[in-house]
Short mmCIF file of N, CA and C in Angstrom, two decimals:
data_model
loop_
_atom_site.label_atom_id
_atom_site.label_comp_id
_atom_site.label_asym_id
_atom_site.label_seq_id
_atom_site.Cartn_x
_atom_site.Cartn_y
_atom_site.Cartn_z
N MET A 73 -35.83 47.69 39.85
CA MET A 73 -35.89 46.56 38.94
C MET A 73 -36.43 46.97 37.58
N GLN A 74 -37.39 47.89 37.60
CA GLN A 74 -37.99 48.37 36.37
C GLN A 74 -36.96 49.11 35.50
N LEU A 75 -36.06 49.86 36.15
CA LEU A 75 -35.01 50.57 35.41
C LEU A 75 -34.04 49.59 34.76
N LYS A 76 -33.70 48.52 35.46
CA LYS A 76 -32.79 47.52 34.89
C LYS A 76 -33.43 46.83 33.68
N HIS A 77 -34.72 46.56 33.78
CA HIS A 77 -35.43 45.96 32.64
C HIS A 77 -35.44 46.93 31.47
N ARG A 78 -35.70 48.19 31.75
CA ARG A 78 -35.71 49.22 30.70
C ARG A 78 -34.33 49.30 30.05
N LEU A 79 -33.29 49.25 30.86
CA LEU A 79 -31.92 49.33 30.37
C LEU A 79 -31.61 48.18 29.40
N SER A 80 -32.07 46.99 29.73
CA SER A 80 -31.80 45.83 28.87
C SER A 80 -32.61 45.86 27.58
N SER A 81 -33.65 46.68 27.53
CA SER A 81 -34.48 46.72 26.32
C SER A 81 -34.10 47.86 25.37
N ILE A 82 -33.18 48.71 25.76
CA ILE A 82 -32.77 49.83 24.90
C ILE A 82 -31.85 49.30 23.80
N LYS A 83 -32.21 49.61 22.57
CA LYS A 83 -31.43 49.18 21.40
C LYS A 83 -31.04 50.41 20.59
N ILE A 84 -29.94 50.29 19.86
CA ILE A 84 -29.51 51.39 19.00
C ILE A 84 -30.51 51.51 17.85
N GLU A 85 -30.97 52.72 17.60
CA GLU A 85 -31.94 52.93 16.53
C GLU A 85 -31.43 53.90 15.49
N LYS A 86 -31.01 55.08 15.91
CA LYS A 86 -30.59 56.09 14.94
C LYS A 86 -29.08 56.29 14.95
N SER A 87 -28.57 56.97 15.94
CA SER A 87 -27.14 57.26 15.97
C SER A 87 -26.50 56.73 17.25
N VAL A 88 -25.20 56.57 17.21
CA VAL A 88 -24.45 56.13 18.38
C VAL A 88 -24.60 57.16 19.51
N ASN A 89 -24.49 58.44 19.17
CA ASN A 89 -24.62 59.48 20.19
C ASN A 89 -25.96 59.39 20.92
N GLU A 90 -27.03 59.26 20.15
CA GLU A 90 -28.37 59.18 20.75
C GLU A 90 -28.49 57.94 21.64
N TYR A 91 -28.00 56.82 21.15
CA TYR A 91 -28.05 55.56 21.88
C TYR A 91 -27.29 55.66 23.21
N VAL A 92 -26.08 56.19 23.15
CA VAL A 92 -25.24 56.31 24.34
C VAL A 92 -25.88 57.25 25.36
N LEU A 93 -26.47 58.34 24.89
CA LEU A 93 -27.12 59.29 25.80
C LEU A 93 -28.32 58.67 26.51
N VAL A 94 -29.13 57.90 25.78
CA VAL A 94 -30.29 57.24 26.40
C VAL A 94 -29.82 56.25 27.47
N LEU A 95 -28.80 55.46 27.13
CA LEU A 95 -28.26 54.50 28.12
C LEU A 95 -27.70 55.22 29.34
N LYS A 96 -26.92 56.27 29.10
CA LYS A 96 -26.30 57.01 30.20
C LYS A 96 -27.36 57.60 31.12
N GLY A 97 -28.45 58.11 30.55
CA GLY A 97 -29.52 58.67 31.37
C GLY A 97 -30.11 57.63 32.31
N THR A 98 -30.34 56.44 31.79
CA THR A 98 -30.90 55.36 32.61
C THR A 98 -29.89 54.89 33.65
N ILE A 99 -28.64 54.78 33.27
CA ILE A 99 -27.58 54.36 34.20
C ILE A 99 -27.41 55.39 35.31
N ASP A 100 -27.46 56.66 34.96
CA ASP A 100 -27.37 57.73 35.97
C ASP A 100 -28.55 57.67 36.94
N THR A 101 -29.73 57.38 36.42
CA THR A 101 -30.92 57.26 37.27
C THR A 101 -30.77 56.09 38.24
N LEU A 102 -30.23 54.98 37.74
CA LEU A 102 -29.96 53.83 38.62
C LEU A 102 -29.02 54.22 39.75
N ALA A 103 -27.99 54.98 39.44
CA ALA A 103 -27.03 55.42 40.46
C ALA A 103 -27.71 56.31 41.49
N LEU A 104 -28.64 57.15 41.04
CA LEU A 104 -29.35 58.05 41.96
C LEU A 104 -30.24 57.29 42.95
N VAL A 105 -30.75 56.14 42.52
CA VAL A 105 -31.61 55.35 43.42
C VAL A 105 -30.80 54.30 44.19
N GLY A 106 -29.46 54.45 44.17
CA GLY A 106 -28.62 53.58 44.98
C GLY A 106 -28.19 52.29 44.33
N GLU A 107 -28.28 52.18 43.01
CA GLU A 107 -27.85 50.98 42.30
C GLU A 107 -26.85 51.35 41.20
N PRO A 108 -25.66 51.80 41.59
CA PRO A 108 -24.68 52.19 40.57
C PRO A 108 -24.21 50.98 39.75
N MET A 109 -23.80 51.24 38.53
CA MET A 109 -23.37 50.17 37.63
C MET A 109 -21.85 50.22 37.47
N ARG A 110 -21.22 49.05 37.49
CA ARG A 110 -19.78 48.97 37.27
C ARG A 110 -19.47 49.30 35.81
N GLU A 111 -18.25 49.76 35.57
CA GLU A 111 -17.80 50.13 34.21
C GLU A 111 -17.95 48.97 33.24
N SER A 112 -17.56 47.77 33.66
CA SER A 112 -17.64 46.60 32.76
C SER A 112 -19.10 46.27 32.42
N ASP A 113 -20.01 46.42 33.39
CA ASP A 113 -21.42 46.18 33.12
C ASP A 113 -21.99 47.24 32.18
N HIS A 114 -21.52 48.46 32.34
CA HIS A 114 -21.94 49.56 31.46
C HIS A 114 -21.52 49.23 30.02
N ALA A 115 -20.27 48.79 29.83
CA ALA A 115 -19.78 48.43 28.50
C ALA A 115 -20.59 47.27 27.91
N ASN A 116 -20.88 46.26 28.74
CA ASN A 116 -21.67 45.12 28.26
C ASN A 116 -23.08 45.54 27.88
N THR A 117 -23.66 46.47 28.61
CA THR A 117 -24.99 46.98 28.29
C THR A 117 -24.97 47.67 26.93
N ILE A 118 -23.93 48.44 26.67
CA ILE A 118 -23.79 49.09 25.36
C ILE A 118 -23.73 48.04 24.26
N LEU A 119 -22.90 47.02 24.45
CA LEU A 119 -22.74 45.97 23.44
C LEU A 119 -24.04 45.21 23.19
N ASN A 120 -24.80 44.96 24.25
CA ASN A 120 -26.04 44.19 24.12
C ASN A 120 -27.11 44.86 23.28
N GLY A 121 -27.06 46.17 23.15
CA GLY A 121 -28.08 46.88 22.38
C GLY A 121 -27.69 47.18 20.95
N LEU A 122 -26.54 46.69 20.51
CA LEU A 122 -26.07 46.98 19.15
C LEU A 122 -26.69 46.03 18.13
N THR A 123 -26.72 46.47 16.88
CA THR A 123 -27.25 45.66 15.78
C THR A 123 -26.11 44.93 15.08
N LYS A 124 -26.44 44.11 14.09
CA LYS A 124 -25.43 43.31 13.39
C LYS A 124 -24.40 44.16 12.65
N GLU A 125 -24.74 45.41 12.33
CA GLU A 125 -23.76 46.29 11.69
C GLU A 125 -22.55 46.55 12.58
N TYR A 126 -22.73 46.32 13.86
CA TYR A 126 -21.65 46.55 14.82
C TYR A 126 -21.01 45.25 15.31
N SER A 127 -21.24 44.15 14.60
CA SER A 127 -20.72 42.85 15.03
C SER A 127 -19.20 42.82 15.11
N LEU A 128 -18.55 43.56 14.25
CA LEU A 128 -17.09 43.64 14.28
C LEU A 128 -16.60 44.22 15.60
N ILE A 129 -17.25 45.27 16.05
CA ILE A 129 -16.90 45.90 17.33
C ILE A 129 -17.18 44.92 18.47
N ILE A 130 -18.35 44.31 18.44
CA ILE A 130 -18.74 43.37 19.50
C ILE A 130 -17.70 42.26 19.63
N THR A 131 -17.34 41.66 18.50
CA THR A 131 -16.37 40.57 18.51
C THR A 131 -15.02 41.02 19.04
N SER A 132 -14.53 42.16 18.57
CA SER A 132 -13.21 42.61 19.01
C SER A 132 -13.18 42.96 20.49
N VAL A 133 -14.29 43.48 21.01
CA VAL A 133 -14.34 43.83 22.44
C VAL A 133 -14.49 42.58 23.30
N VAL A 134 -15.33 41.65 22.88
CA VAL A 134 -15.57 40.43 23.65
C VAL A 134 -14.31 39.57 23.71
N GLU A 135 -13.52 39.56 22.64
CA GLU A 135 -12.31 38.74 22.59
C GLU A 135 -11.13 39.35 23.35
N ARG A 136 -11.26 40.57 23.80
CA ARG A 136 -10.18 41.23 24.55
C ARG A 136 -9.91 40.49 25.86
N PRO A 137 -8.65 40.41 26.25
CA PRO A 137 -8.35 39.78 27.53
C PRO A 137 -8.79 40.62 28.73
N MET A 138 -8.88 41.94 28.54
CA MET A 138 -9.30 42.84 29.62
C MET A 138 -10.53 43.62 29.17
N SER A 139 -11.31 44.07 30.13
CA SER A 139 -12.51 44.84 29.77
C SER A 139 -12.10 46.19 29.20
N ILE A 140 -12.99 46.75 28.39
CA ILE A 140 -12.73 48.02 27.72
C ILE A 140 -13.39 49.14 28.51
N LEU A 141 -12.76 50.30 28.51
CA LEU A 141 -13.36 51.47 29.14
C LEU A 141 -14.54 51.94 28.30
N VAL A 142 -15.58 52.40 28.94
CA VAL A 142 -16.77 52.87 28.24
C VAL A 142 -16.40 53.98 27.27
N GLU A 143 -15.54 54.87 27.69
CA GLU A 143 -15.13 55.99 26.83
C GLU A 143 -14.47 55.50 25.54
N LYS A 144 -13.62 54.49 25.65
CA LYS A 144 -12.95 53.93 24.48
C LYS A 144 -13.95 53.20 23.58
N LEU A 145 -14.87 52.46 24.19
CA LEU A 145 -15.90 51.76 23.43
C LEU A 145 -16.76 52.75 22.65
N GLU A 146 -17.15 53.83 23.29
CA GLU A 146 -17.96 54.85 22.61
C GLU A 146 -17.20 55.45 21.43
N ALA A 147 -15.91 55.69 21.60
CA ALA A 147 -15.09 56.24 20.50
C ALA A 147 -15.02 55.25 19.34
N LEU A 148 -14.86 53.96 19.65
CA LEU A 148 -14.83 52.94 18.60
C LEU A 148 -16.17 52.88 17.86
N LEU A 149 -17.26 52.97 18.60
CA LEU A 149 -18.59 52.94 17.98
C LEU A 149 -18.81 54.14 17.07
N LEU A 150 -18.38 55.31 17.50
CA LEU A 150 -18.52 56.51 16.68
C LEU A 150 -17.69 56.39 15.40
N THR A 151 -16.49 55.86 15.51
CA THR A 151 -15.64 55.65 14.34
C THR A 151 -16.28 54.65 13.39
N HIS A 152 -16.79 53.57 13.94
CA HIS A 152 -17.44 52.53 13.13
C HIS A 152 -18.68 53.10 12.44
N GLU A 153 -19.46 53.87 13.15
CA GLU A 153 -20.64 54.50 12.57
C GLU A 153 -20.25 55.40 11.39
N SER A 154 -19.18 56.14 11.56
CA SER A 154 -18.69 57.01 10.50
C SER A 154 -18.26 56.19 9.28
N MET A 155 -17.58 55.07 9.52
CA MET A 155 -17.17 54.20 8.42
C MET A 155 -18.39 53.61 7.71
N LEU A 156 -19.40 53.20 8.46
CA LEU A 156 -20.61 52.66 7.85
C LEU A 156 -21.27 53.69 6.95
N GLU A 157 -21.32 54.92 7.40
CA GLU A 157 -21.91 55.99 6.59
C GLU A 157 -21.11 56.23 5.32
N SER A 158 -19.79 56.19 5.42
CA SER A 158 -18.97 56.43 4.23
C SER A 158 -19.06 55.27 3.24
N PHE A 159 -19.31 54.05 3.74
CA PHE A 159 -19.43 52.89 2.86
C PHE A 159 -20.63 53.00 1.93
N GLN A 160 -21.66 53.67 2.36
CA GLN A 160 -22.88 53.77 1.56
C GLN A 160 -22.64 54.43 0.21
N ASN A 161 -21.58 55.21 0.08
CA ASN A 161 -21.31 55.94 -1.15
C ASN A 161 -20.16 55.35 -1.96
N GLN A 162 -19.72 54.16 -1.64
CA GLN A 162 -18.56 53.58 -2.31
C GLN A 162 -18.93 52.31 -3.06
N SER A 163 -18.10 51.94 -4.03
CA SER A 163 -18.34 50.71 -4.80
C SER A 163 -18.10 49.48 -3.92
N HIS A 164 -18.57 48.32 -4.38
CA HIS A 164 -18.51 47.09 -3.60
C HIS A 164 -17.06 46.69 -3.28
N SER A 165 -16.18 46.64 -4.27
CA SER A 165 -14.80 46.20 -4.00
C SER A 165 -14.07 47.20 -3.10
N TYR A 166 -14.36 48.46 -3.29
CA TYR A 166 -13.77 49.49 -2.46
C TYR A 166 -14.22 49.30 -1.01
N LYS A 167 -15.48 48.95 -0.83
CA LYS A 167 -16.02 48.70 0.51
C LYS A 167 -15.29 47.54 1.18
N GLN A 168 -15.03 46.49 0.42
CA GLN A 168 -14.35 45.32 0.99
C GLN A 168 -12.95 45.68 1.48
N ILE A 169 -12.24 46.47 0.70
CA ILE A 169 -10.90 46.88 1.09
C ILE A 169 -10.95 47.70 2.37
N TRP A 170 -11.83 48.70 2.41
CA TRP A 170 -11.90 49.55 3.59
C TRP A 170 -12.43 48.79 4.79
N HIS A 171 -13.31 47.84 4.56
CA HIS A 171 -13.80 47.02 5.67
C HIS A 171 -12.63 46.25 6.28
N LYS A 172 -11.80 45.68 5.43
CA LYS A 172 -10.65 44.91 5.91
C LYS A 172 -9.68 45.82 6.69
N VAL A 173 -9.39 46.98 6.13
CA VAL A 173 -8.49 47.92 6.81
C VAL A 173 -9.10 48.35 8.14
N HIS A 174 -10.39 48.64 8.13
CA HIS A 174 -11.08 49.05 9.35
C HIS A 174 -11.04 47.94 10.39
N GLN A 175 -11.29 46.71 9.94
CA GLN A 175 -11.27 45.56 10.84
C GLN A 175 -9.90 45.40 11.50
N VAL A 176 -8.86 45.47 10.71
CA VAL A 176 -7.51 45.30 11.25
C VAL A 176 -7.15 46.46 12.17
N THR A 177 -7.51 47.67 11.77
CA THR A 177 -7.21 48.83 12.60
C THR A 177 -7.90 48.71 13.95
N LEU A 178 -9.15 48.26 13.96
CA LEU A 178 -9.85 48.05 15.22
C LEU A 178 -9.14 47.02 16.07
N ARG A 179 -8.69 45.94 15.44
CA ARG A 179 -7.99 44.90 16.19
C ARG A 179 -6.69 45.44 16.77
N ILE A 180 -6.01 46.28 16.01
CA ILE A 180 -4.77 46.86 16.50
C ILE A 180 -5.06 47.75 17.70
N LEU A 181 -6.09 48.57 17.58
CA LEU A 181 -6.41 49.51 18.65
C LEU A 181 -6.92 48.80 19.90
N THR A 182 -7.68 47.73 19.74
CA THR A 182 -8.29 47.08 20.90
C THR A 182 -7.47 45.93 21.46
N GLN A 183 -6.65 45.30 20.63
CA GLN A 183 -5.93 44.12 21.11
C GLN A 183 -4.43 44.18 20.88
N GLU A 184 -3.97 45.22 20.26
CA GLU A 184 -2.56 45.37 19.93
C GLU A 184 -2.05 44.21 19.07
N VAL A 185 -2.88 43.76 18.13
CA VAL A 185 -2.47 42.73 17.17
C VAL A 185 -1.60 43.41 16.12
N THR A 186 -0.49 42.81 15.76
CA THR A 186 0.38 43.44 14.77
C THR A 186 0.37 42.73 13.43
N SER A 187 -0.15 41.53 13.36
CA SER A 187 -0.14 40.83 12.09
C SER A 187 -1.20 39.75 12.11
N GLU A 188 -1.75 39.46 10.97
CA GLU A 188 -2.83 38.49 10.90
C GLU A 188 -2.80 37.83 9.53
N VAL A 189 -3.03 36.53 9.45
CA VAL A 189 -3.07 35.84 8.18
C VAL A 189 -4.47 35.28 7.99
N ILE A 190 -5.08 35.60 6.85
CA ILE A 190 -6.42 35.11 6.53
C ILE A 190 -6.35 34.51 5.14
N SER A 191 -6.43 33.20 5.00
CA SER A 191 -6.31 32.46 3.75
C SER A 191 -5.17 33.01 2.90
N GLU A 192 -5.49 33.56 1.71
CA GLU A 192 -4.44 34.07 0.84
C GLU A 192 -4.11 35.52 1.13
N GLU A 193 -4.63 36.07 2.22
CA GLU A 193 -4.37 37.46 2.54
C GLU A 193 -3.52 37.56 3.80
N THR A 194 -2.65 38.50 3.81
CA THR A 194 -1.86 38.78 5.00
C THR A 194 -2.06 40.24 5.35
N ILE A 195 -2.32 40.49 6.60
CA ILE A 195 -2.44 41.85 7.08
C ILE A 195 -1.19 42.13 7.90
N GLU A 196 -0.50 43.17 7.55
CA GLU A 196 0.68 43.56 8.32
C GLU A 196 0.45 44.97 8.82
N ALA A 197 0.87 45.24 10.02
CA ALA A 197 0.73 46.59 10.55
C ALA A 197 1.96 46.93 11.36
N GLU A 198 2.37 48.16 11.27
CA GLU A 198 3.51 48.60 12.06
C GLU A 198 3.33 50.07 12.40
N VAL A 199 3.84 50.44 13.55
CA VAL A 199 3.83 51.85 13.93
C VAL A 199 4.98 52.50 13.17
N VAL A 200 4.65 53.46 12.30
CA VAL A 200 5.68 54.09 11.48
C VAL A 200 6.21 55.37 12.09
N ALA A 201 5.40 56.10 12.77
CA ALA A 201 5.80 57.32 13.47
C ALA A 201 4.64 57.68 14.36
N GLU A 202 4.90 57.71 15.66
CA GLU A 202 3.79 58.01 16.57
C GLU A 202 3.06 59.23 16.08
N PRO A 203 1.78 59.25 15.99
CA PRO A 203 0.85 58.18 16.36
C PRO A 203 0.25 57.54 15.12
N SER A 204 1.07 57.00 14.22
CA SER A 204 0.57 56.44 12.97
C SER A 204 0.83 54.94 12.88
N ILE A 205 -0.05 54.26 12.17
CA ILE A 205 0.11 52.83 11.93
C ILE A 205 0.02 52.62 10.42
N MET A 206 0.96 51.88 9.86
CA MET A 206 0.90 51.53 8.45
C MET A 206 0.27 50.15 8.36
N VAL A 207 -0.82 50.04 7.64
CA VAL A 207 -1.51 48.77 7.48
C VAL A 207 -1.34 48.32 6.04
N ASN A 208 -0.83 47.12 5.83
CA ASN A 208 -0.68 46.56 4.49
C ASN A 208 -1.60 45.36 4.36
N LEU A 209 -2.43 45.36 3.34
CA LEU A 209 -3.23 44.19 3.00
C LEU A 209 -2.53 43.57 1.81
N VAL A 210 -1.94 42.41 2.00
CA VAL A 210 -1.22 41.74 0.93
C VAL A 210 -2.08 40.58 0.44
N ARG A 211 -2.49 40.66 -0.81
CA ARG A 211 -3.33 39.59 -1.38
C ARG A 211 -2.50 38.87 -2.44
N THR A 212 -2.32 37.58 -2.26
CA THR A 212 -1.55 36.77 -3.19
C THR A 212 -2.47 35.73 -3.80
N THR A 213 -2.41 35.58 -5.12
CA THR A 213 -3.24 34.57 -5.77
C THR A 213 -2.70 33.19 -5.41
N PRO A 214 -3.55 32.15 -5.46
CA PRO A 214 -3.09 30.81 -5.07
C PRO A 214 -1.85 30.33 -5.83
N ASN A 215 -1.71 30.72 -7.11
CA ASN A 215 -0.53 30.27 -7.86
C ASN A 215 0.66 31.21 -7.68
N LEU A 216 0.53 32.19 -6.80
CA LEU A 216 1.60 33.12 -6.44
C LEU A 216 2.14 33.95 -7.61
N LYS A 217 1.34 34.11 -8.66
CA LYS A 217 1.80 34.92 -9.80
C LYS A 217 1.43 36.38 -9.64
N LEU A 218 0.51 36.67 -8.78
CA LEU A 218 0.07 38.05 -8.61
C LEU A 218 0.06 38.40 -7.13
N ARG A 219 0.62 39.53 -6.82
CA ARG A 219 0.65 39.97 -5.42
C ARG A 219 0.22 41.43 -5.39
N LEU A 220 -0.87 41.69 -4.75
CA LEU A 220 -1.41 43.04 -4.64
C LEU A 220 -1.22 43.51 -3.21
N ILE A 221 -0.61 44.67 -3.06
CA ILE A 221 -0.42 45.23 -1.72
C ILE A 221 -1.19 46.54 -1.66
N ILE A 222 -2.08 46.61 -0.73
CA ILE A 222 -2.81 47.85 -0.50
C ILE A 222 -2.26 48.41 0.80
N GLN A 223 -1.70 49.58 0.71
CA GLN A 223 -1.03 50.16 1.87
C GLN A 223 -1.84 51.37 2.35
N VAL A 224 -2.10 51.39 3.62
CA VAL A 224 -2.90 52.47 4.19
C VAL A 224 -2.17 53.01 5.41
N LEU A 225 -2.04 54.32 5.45
CA LEU A 225 -1.45 54.96 6.62
C LEU A 225 -2.60 55.46 7.49
N VAL A 226 -2.67 54.95 8.68
CA VAL A 226 -3.74 55.29 9.61
C VAL A 226 -3.15 56.22 10.67
N VAL A 227 -3.81 57.33 10.89
CA VAL A 227 -3.32 58.29 11.87
C VAL A 227 -4.24 58.27 13.08
N LEU A 228 -3.67 58.07 14.23
CA LEU A 228 -4.44 58.02 15.47
C LEU A 228 -4.50 59.41 16.08
N LYS A 229 -5.70 59.80 16.49
CA LYS A 229 -5.89 61.08 17.18
C LYS A 229 -6.69 60.78 18.43
N GLY A 230 -6.00 60.62 19.54
CA GLY A 230 -6.69 60.23 20.76
C GLY A 230 -7.28 58.85 20.56
N GLN A 231 -8.59 58.72 20.73
CA GLN A 231 -9.26 57.44 20.54
C GLN A 231 -9.76 57.27 19.10
N GLU A 232 -9.63 58.31 18.27
CA GLU A 232 -10.12 58.25 16.91
C GLU A 232 -8.97 58.00 15.95
N TRP A 233 -9.29 57.53 14.75
CA TRP A 233 -8.27 57.35 13.74
C TRP A 233 -8.84 57.76 12.41
N SER A 234 -7.97 58.11 11.50
CA SER A 234 -8.41 58.47 10.16
C SER A 234 -7.39 57.97 9.15
N ILE A 235 -7.86 57.77 7.92
CA ILE A 235 -6.98 57.33 6.84
C ILE A 235 -6.23 58.54 6.31
N LEU A 236 -4.91 58.49 6.35
CA LEU A 236 -4.12 59.60 5.83
C LEU A 236 -3.84 59.39 4.34
N LYS A 237 -3.46 58.18 3.97
CA LYS A 237 -3.25 57.91 2.55
C LYS A 237 -3.48 56.43 2.29
N ALA A 238 -3.82 56.12 1.06
CA ALA A 238 -3.99 54.72 0.67
C ALA A 238 -3.42 54.57 -0.73
N VAL A 239 -2.58 53.61 -0.92
CA VAL A 239 -1.99 53.37 -2.24
C VAL A 239 -2.02 51.89 -2.55
N VAL A 240 -2.11 51.58 -3.84
CA VAL A 240 -2.02 50.19 -4.28
C VAL A 240 -0.63 50.03 -4.88
N LEU A 241 0.13 49.08 -4.35
CA LEU A 241 1.51 48.86 -4.81
C LEU A 241 1.56 47.66 -5.73
#
């Protein structure tokens, strides 16, 4: 019982790798004493210890119709952590664009969403050549006089993805 309480009190502090290792150590100890944890409970334990910086991941995983594999969740967290670190060195508007692209890419990877409409913005995504996804953020002004398309080619590598190119059309 003490191990389960300890498990519920572990929170992410420094890095995703460190956090995952601490959780895994406690989960492995539980298994050794005859209380193994199911994969879905392991994933939920990971989600419960995350901070608000990871709310996008939490939302996309919780809204999934099926539970996520721990390995895939860890890969998403590492990617998100990397994006958070890169945001620290970018301008505000640039951050917003990449946040939107990152958000849509996560939704595509976790829920296979291909298109999304948010107020005056439309997100379109299509598989252009395995294993790549083209993400378009189309922003139209309310009077429809200006249409900005930000096109990003996302390349998938296993569970990870990276931006191959980004252009404003």
